[in-house]
Tab-separated table of C-alpha atoms in Angstrom:
chain	number	residue	atom	x	y	z
H	231	MET	CA	-38.670	3.322	-14.703
H	232	GLU	CA	-41.901	4.859	-13.281
H	233	TRP	CA	-41.963	7.916	-10.981
H	234	THR	CA	-44.735	7.800	-8.896
H	235	ARG	CA	-45.335	10.570	-6.331
H	236	SER	CA	-44.512	8.586	-3.487
H	237	ASP	CA	-40.866	8.821	-4.790
H	238	THR	CA	-40.778	12.522	-5.514
H	239	LEU	CA	-42.668	13.889	-2.713
H	240	ALA	CA	-39.926	14.129	0.090
H	241	LEU	CA	-37.471	15.223	-2.474
H	242	ALA	CA	-39.365	18.140	-4.156
H	243	ALA	CA	-38.900	21.761	-3.331
H	244	ASN	CA	-41.678	23.256	-1.683
H	245	SER	CA	-40.522	26.651	-3.207
H	246	CYS	CA	-40.795	24.993	-6.985
H	247	SER	CA	-42.762	27.294	-9.066
H	248	PHE	CA	-43.464	24.290	-11.593
H	249	CYS	CA	-44.495	21.131	-9.201
H	250	HIS	CA	-45.680	23.377	-6.499
H	251	GLY	CA	-43.954	21.030	-3.837
H	252	LEU	CA	-45.253	17.738	-5.312
H	253	GLY	CA	-42.473	16.455	-7.425
H	254	ILE	CA	-44.393	15.595	-10.259
H	255	ARG	CA	-44.819	17.892	-13.426
H	256	ILE	CA	-46.922	17.549	-16.667
H	257	GLY	CA	-45.277	17.906	-19.729
H	258	GLU	CA	-45.743	17.279	-23.586
H	259	ASN	CA	-48.645	15.342	-24.437
H	260	GLU	CA	-49.646	15.247	-21.053
H	261	LYS	CA	-46.954	12.910	-19.883
H	262	LYS	CA	-46.458	13.012	-16.139
H	263	GLY	CA	-42.843	12.965	-15.078
H	264	PRO	CA	-40.247	13.838	-12.020
H	265	CYS	CA	-39.641	17.646	-11.875
H	266	ASN	CA	-36.023	19.013	-12.287
H	267	CYS	CA	-35.999	20.054	-8.449
H	268	VAL	CA	-36.302	15.880	-8.150
H	269	PHE	CA	-33.050	15.393	-9.780
H	270	ARG	CA	-31.227	18.336	-8.024
H	271	SER	CA	-32.184	17.291	-4.531
H	272	ILE	CA	-30.991	13.299	-5.741
H	273	PHE	CA	-27.558	14.658	-7.373
H	274	ARG	CA	-26.930	16.863	-3.797
H	275	ILE	CA	-27.623	13.796	-1.787
H	276	CYS	CA	-25.515	11.891	-3.474
H	277	TYR	CA	-22.617	14.689	-3.996
H	278	ASN	CA	-22.958	14.994	-0.043
H	279	LYS	CA	-22.179	11.535	0.496
H	280	PHE	CA	-19.371	11.319	-2.058
H	281	ARG	CA	-17.767	14.313	-0.173
H	282	ALA	CA	-17.849	12.323	3.172
H	283	CYS	CA	-16.575	9.292	1.728
H	284	ALA	CA	-13.812	10.978	-0.062
H	285	THR	CA	-12.715	13.151	2.990
H	286	LYS	CA	-13.300	10.070	5.624
H	287	GLU	CA	-10.170	9.078	7.452
H	288	LYS	CA	-8.662	6.187	5.890
H	289	MET	CA	-8.207	4.576	9.247
H	290	HIS	CA	-12.206	5.003	9.495
H	291	THR	CA	-12.993	2.703	6.536
H	292	ARG	CA	-14.031	-0.541	6.584
H	293	CYS	CA	-14.232	-3.767	4.590
H	294	THR	CA	-17.721	-5.536	4.617
H	295	LEU	CA	-18.771	-8.772	3.266
H	296	GLU	CA	-21.000	-8.952	0.524
H	297	ARG	CA	-23.084	-12.330	-0.541
H	298	ILE	CA	-22.438	-13.180	-4.602
H	299	GLY	CA	-25.890	-14.890	-5.622
H	300	GLY	CA	-25.885	-18.112	-7.457
H	301	ARG	CA	-26.085	-21.943	-7.372
H	302	ARG	CA	-23.138	-22.347	-4.886
H	303	GLY	CA	-22.847	-18.627	-3.738
H	304	TYR	CA	-20.001	-16.721	-2.440
H	305	ILE	CA	-19.272	-13.957	-0.103
H	306	VAL	CA	-16.445	-11.243	-1.360
H	307	TYR	CA	-14.861	-8.610	0.498
H	308	SER	CA	-16.466	-4.717	-0.396
H	309	ARG	CA	-15.329	-1.674	0.486
H	310	LYS	CA	-18.325	0.763	0.215
H	311	ASP	CA	-17.123	3.733	0.485
H	312	GLU	CA	-14.496	3.662	-2.181
H	313	GLU	CA	-16.227	1.869	-4.429
H	314	TYR	CA	-19.091	4.325	-4.073
H	315	VAL	CA	-16.485	7.600	-4.959
H	316	THR	CA	-15.194	5.585	-7.980
H	317	ASP	CA	-18.856	4.954	-9.173
H	318	PHE	CA	-19.761	8.730	-8.629
H	319	ILE	CA	-16.615	9.787	-10.828
H	320	LEU	CA	-16.800	7.416	-13.703
H	321	LEU	CA	-20.916	7.891	-13.753
H	322	ALA	CA	-19.761	11.671	-14.517
H	323	LYS	CA	-17.305	10.715	-17.373
H	324	ARG	CA	-19.801	8.686	-18.615
H	325	GLU	CA	-23.046	10.972	-18.842
H	326	LEU	CA	-21.818	14.153	-19.176
H	327	SER	CA	-19.732	16.069	-22.183
H	328	GLU	CA	-16.295	17.328	-22.363
H	329	GLN	CA	-17.298	20.685	-21.437
H	330	GLU	CA	-19.946	19.366	-18.557
H	331	TYR	CA	-17.453	17.433	-17.260
H	332	GLN	CA	-14.887	19.914	-16.987
H	333	ILE	CA	-17.103	22.319	-15.021
H	334	PHE	CA	-18.012	19.277	-13.114
H	335	ASN	CA	-14.251	18.468	-12.281
H	336	PHE	CA	-13.455	22.160	-11.169
H	337	HIS	CA	-16.536	22.886	-9.525
H	338	TYR	CA	-17.744	19.431	-7.488
H	339	ILE	CA	-14.004	17.364	-7.657
H	340	LEU	CA	-11.764	20.024	-7.072
H	341	GLY	CA	-13.909	22.488	-4.983
H	342	ALA	CA	-13.669	25.685	-6.824
H	343	ASP	CA	-16.353	28.404	-6.363
H	344	TRP	CA	-17.929	30.200	-9.525
H	345	ARG	CA	-15.129	33.324	-9.661
H	346	LEU	CA	-12.618	30.727	-10.174
H	347	CYS	CA	-14.302	28.522	-12.370
H	348	CYS	CA	-15.563	31.559	-14.776
H	349	LYS	CA	-11.896	32.793	-14.447
H	350	ARG	CA	-10.479	29.489	-15.853
H	351	LEU	CA	-13.052	28.399	-18.299
H	352	LYS	CA	-13.664	31.897	-19.383
H	353	MET	CA	-17.293	32.254	-19.089
H	354	ASP	CA	-20.089	34.358	-17.560
H	355	ARG	CA	-21.774	33.662	-14.552
H	356	GLY	CA	-25.209	33.144	-15.936
H	357	ALA	CA	-24.168	30.564	-18.198
H	358	PHE	CA	-21.671	28.917	-15.762
H	359	PHE	CA	-24.979	28.064	-13.668
H	360	HIS	CA	-26.787	27.145	-16.672
H	361	PHE	CA	-24.160	24.224	-17.016
H	362	VAL	CA	-24.362	23.542	-13.201
H	363	TYR	CA	-28.111	23.245	-13.465
H	364	ARG	CA	-27.934	21.064	-16.264
H	365	ILE	CA	-24.932	18.746	-14.769
H	366	GLN	CA	-27.384	18.156	-11.526
H	367	HIS	CA	-30.292	17.504	-13.792
H	368	ARG	CA	-28.845	15.058	-15.748
H	369	LEU	CA	-26.524	13.006	-13.247
H	370	GLY	CA	-29.593	13.126	-10.832
H	371	ARG	CA	-31.547	11.255	-13.014
H	372	VAL	CA	-29.126	8.746	-13.842
H	373	MET	CA	-28.344	8.303	-10.461
H	374	ARG	CA	-31.912	7.156	-9.770
H	375	GLU	CA	-32.521	5.424	-12.748
H	376	LEU	CA	-29.634	3.350	-13.424
H	377	GLN	CA	-29.525	-0.330	-13.502
H	378	PRO	CA	-29.005	-2.996	-12.557
H	379	TYR	CA	-27.369	-0.923	-9.265
H	380	SER	CA	-28.363	2.472	-8.904
H	381	LEU	CA	-26.281	5.223	-6.706
H	382	PHE	CA	-29.735	6.368	-5.017
H	383	PRO	CA	-31.397	5.671	-2.780
H	384	LEU	CA	-27.945	5.613	-0.469
H	385	ASP	CA	-29.289	2.926	1.820
H	386	ARG	CA	-29.818	0.323	-1.039
H	387	TYR	CA	-26.149	1.190	-1.996
H	388	PHE	CA	-24.674	0.728	1.145
H	389	ASP	CA	-26.957	-1.957	2.319
H	390	ILE	CA	-25.273	-5.118	3.889
H	391	SER	CA	-28.373	-6.631	5.979
H	392	GLY	CA	-28.297	-9.470	3.754
H	393	SER	CA	-24.848	-10.454	4.571
H	394	LYS	CA	-25.434	-12.831	7.659
H	395	PRO	CA	-22.670	-14.374	9.321
H	396	VAL	CA	-22.588	-18.115	8.437
H	397	ASP	CA	-20.097	-20.775	9.056
H	398	ALA	CA	-17.937	-20.491	6.163
H	399	VAL	CA	-14.532	-22.201	4.785
H	400	PHE	CA	-11.724	-19.690	3.558
H	401	GLU	CA	-10.163	-20.331	0.313
H	402	ASP	CA	-7.860	-18.382	-1.758
H	403	SER	CA	-8.487	-18.247	-5.488
H	404	ASN	CA	-6.297	-15.617	-7.729
H	405	SER	CA	-5.084	-13.829	-5.001
H	406	VAL	CA	-9.165	-12.974	-4.119
H	407	ALA	CA	-10.190	-13.784	-0.646
H	408	TYR	CA	-13.639	-15.899	-0.964
H	409	PHE	CA	-15.833	-17.279	1.719
H	410	LYS	CA	-17.255	-20.379	0.272
H	411	LEU	CA	-21.069	-21.122	1.790
H	412	PRO	CA	-21.878	-24.407	3.127
H	413	GLU	CA	-24.544	-26.678	1.330
H	414	PRO	CA	-27.735	-26.604	3.070
H	415	ALA	CA	-27.347	-30.245	4.730
H	416	THR	CA	-23.544	-29.044	6.137
H	417	LEU	CA	-25.408	-25.982	7.538
H	418	ALA	CA	-27.956	-28.193	9.362
H	419	ALA	CA	-25.077	-30.617	10.762
H	420	LEU	CA	-23.372	-27.156	11.872
H	421	LYS	CA	-25.974	-26.245	14.202
H	422	ARG	CA	-25.009	-26.594	17.767
H	423	LYS	CA	-27.561	-28.269	20.333
H	424	PRO	CA	-29.077	-26.307	22.990
H	425	LEU	CA	-27.344	-26.332	26.461
H	426	ARG	CA	-29.630	-28.003	29.181
H	427	PRO	CA	-28.369	-28.033	32.510
H	428	PRO	CA	-29.243	-30.777	35.042
H	429	LEU	CA	-32.239	-29.844	36.697
H	430	ARG	CA	-30.811	-30.981	40.524
H	431	PRO	CA	-26.898	-30.977	41.378
H	432	VAL	CA	-25.155	-34.499	41.129
H	433	VAL	CA	-23.454	-35.118	44.337
H	434	ILE	CA	-20.502	-37.847	43.638
H	435	LEU	CA	-19.682	-40.179	47.043
H	436	PRO	CA	-16.324	-40.743	47.578
H	437	ASP	CA	-17.724	-44.472	47.377
H	438	GLN	CA	-18.635	-44.218	44.108
H	439	LYS	CA	-15.887	-42.170	42.612
H	440	ALA	CA	-13.314	-45.186	43.667
H	441	ALA	CA	-15.669	-47.422	41.921
């Protein structure tokens, strides 16, 4: 992925001494890349969304319909909040080392502060926060650069604008609910004609009604 200033400017920290609020820093061989403050911002945004999804009351969660591409498209059920929580945790398990994930689990998943984490993991405060910054940098980069579907930006992950209501036929396949999209010809046939009321009222006389 090629990072541009438009991608990093809104996420960069104004007080950053490396990028000075621009989000782009020059590394080895004059190579430009995103600053670590950008990755930390991405991680914090994704983590706040993770907490919101994980602590939301189950009565407030909802199922949405997602369109599956292909020659004959389908629409399937999707639970975006639960899927985001799962993707967030599985991504951390895959990208972090065993020690890093242990800190991630205690501090971000279980919500322990740095005092409890240092006491449990038997490390000092400086070493703990070095691990925390490293975790934020690594996961923030992966959450943005993950292909084909990234966790950030959030509006793309939770976007349901593509699932437009269509006339569909319900069918069940292996206990999974699918909505089969009609063919284009069928869609054209299902379009309703516009209602055209008469321009003037029609009066039926008794003689005409009897006839």
